[in-house]
Tab-separated table of C-alpha atoms in Angstrom:
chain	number	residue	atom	x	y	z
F	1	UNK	CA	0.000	0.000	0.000
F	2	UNK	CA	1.249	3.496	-0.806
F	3	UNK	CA	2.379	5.348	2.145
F	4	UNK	CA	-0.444	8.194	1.172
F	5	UNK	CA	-2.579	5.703	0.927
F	6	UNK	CA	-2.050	4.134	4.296
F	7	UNK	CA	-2.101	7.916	6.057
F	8	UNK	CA	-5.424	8.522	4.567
F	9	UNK	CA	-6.536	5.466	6.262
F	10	UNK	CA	-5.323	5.973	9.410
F	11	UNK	CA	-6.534	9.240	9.867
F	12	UNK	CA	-9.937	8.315	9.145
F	13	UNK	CA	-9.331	5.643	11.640
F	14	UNK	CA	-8.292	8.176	13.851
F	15	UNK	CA	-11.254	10.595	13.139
F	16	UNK	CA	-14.067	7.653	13.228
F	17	UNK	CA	-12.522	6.585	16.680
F	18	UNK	CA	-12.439	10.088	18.023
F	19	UNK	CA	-15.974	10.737	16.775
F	20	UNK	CA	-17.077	7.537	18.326
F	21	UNK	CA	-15.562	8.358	21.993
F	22	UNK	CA	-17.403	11.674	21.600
F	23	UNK	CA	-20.709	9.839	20.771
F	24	UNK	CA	-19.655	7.754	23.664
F	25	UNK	CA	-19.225	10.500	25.833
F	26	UNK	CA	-22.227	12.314	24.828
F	27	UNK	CA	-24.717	9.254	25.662
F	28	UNK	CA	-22.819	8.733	28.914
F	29	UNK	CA	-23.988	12.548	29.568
F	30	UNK	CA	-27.398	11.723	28.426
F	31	UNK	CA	-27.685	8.905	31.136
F	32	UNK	CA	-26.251	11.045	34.342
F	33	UNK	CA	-28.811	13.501	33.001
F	34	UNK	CA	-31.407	11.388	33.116
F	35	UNK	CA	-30.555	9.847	36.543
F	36	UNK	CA	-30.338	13.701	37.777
F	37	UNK	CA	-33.949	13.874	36.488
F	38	UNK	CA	-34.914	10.188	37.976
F	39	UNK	CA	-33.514	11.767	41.555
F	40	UNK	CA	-35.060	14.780	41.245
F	41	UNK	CA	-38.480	12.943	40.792
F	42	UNK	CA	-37.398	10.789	43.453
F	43	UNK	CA	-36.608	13.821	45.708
F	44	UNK	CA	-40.204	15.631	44.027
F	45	UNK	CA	-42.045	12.524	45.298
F	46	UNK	CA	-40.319	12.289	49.006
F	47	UNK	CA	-41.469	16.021	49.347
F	48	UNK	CA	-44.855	15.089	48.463
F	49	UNK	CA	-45.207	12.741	50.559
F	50	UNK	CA	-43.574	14.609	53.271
F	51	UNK	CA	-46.938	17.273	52.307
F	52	UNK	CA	-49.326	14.530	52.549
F	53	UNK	CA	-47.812	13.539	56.305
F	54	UNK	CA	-48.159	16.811	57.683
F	55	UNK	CA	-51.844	17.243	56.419
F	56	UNK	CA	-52.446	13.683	57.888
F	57	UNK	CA	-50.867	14.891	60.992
F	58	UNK	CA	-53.213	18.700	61.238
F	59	UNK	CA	-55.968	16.331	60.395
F	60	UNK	CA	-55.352	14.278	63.370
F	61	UNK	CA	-54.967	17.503	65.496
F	62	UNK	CA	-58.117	18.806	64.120
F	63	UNK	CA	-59.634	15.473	65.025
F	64	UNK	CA	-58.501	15.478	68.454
F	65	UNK	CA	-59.661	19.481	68.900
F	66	UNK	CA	-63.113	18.418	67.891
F	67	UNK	CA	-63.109	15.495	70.360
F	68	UNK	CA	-61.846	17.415	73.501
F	69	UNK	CA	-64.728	20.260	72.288
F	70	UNK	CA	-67.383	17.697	72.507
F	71	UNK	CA	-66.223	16.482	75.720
F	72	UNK	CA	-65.545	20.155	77.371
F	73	UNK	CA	-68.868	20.969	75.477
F	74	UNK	CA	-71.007	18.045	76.764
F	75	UNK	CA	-69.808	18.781	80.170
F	76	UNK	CA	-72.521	19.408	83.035
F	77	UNK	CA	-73.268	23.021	83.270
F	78	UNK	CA	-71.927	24.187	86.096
F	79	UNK	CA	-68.446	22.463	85.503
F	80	UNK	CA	-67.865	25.249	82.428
């Protein structure tokens, strides 16, 4: 093979490797990105359910306000 010849091809070699550590690279950014995203959802979810705990918890309170109001209201007269 001419020497030309065999430059050419190793440069495109060269090139086609170089392109396909970039594509490489770029799909391995992709995925981290992606995970970022799954954890943020993750963290997006935790926070909701965080929400839904307290409002389960101010229920309870308002539960327990309405049962100590029945009591204190159902009281005999003269003890309120």
């Amino acid at each position: 093979m001419h020497y030309d010849q065999f430059s050419q091809n190793a440069a495109t070699y060269i090139y086609r490797e170089r392109e396909r550590e970039r594509e490489r690279e770029r799909e391995r950014e992709r995925e981290r990105e992606r995970e970022r995203e799954r954890e943020r959802e993750r963290e997006r979810e935790r926070e909701r359910e965080r929400e839904r705990e307290r409002e389960r918890e101010r229920e309870r309170e308002r539960e327990r306000e309405r049962e100590l109001y029945f009591v204190w209201y159902n009281l005999p007269c003269c003890s309120h």
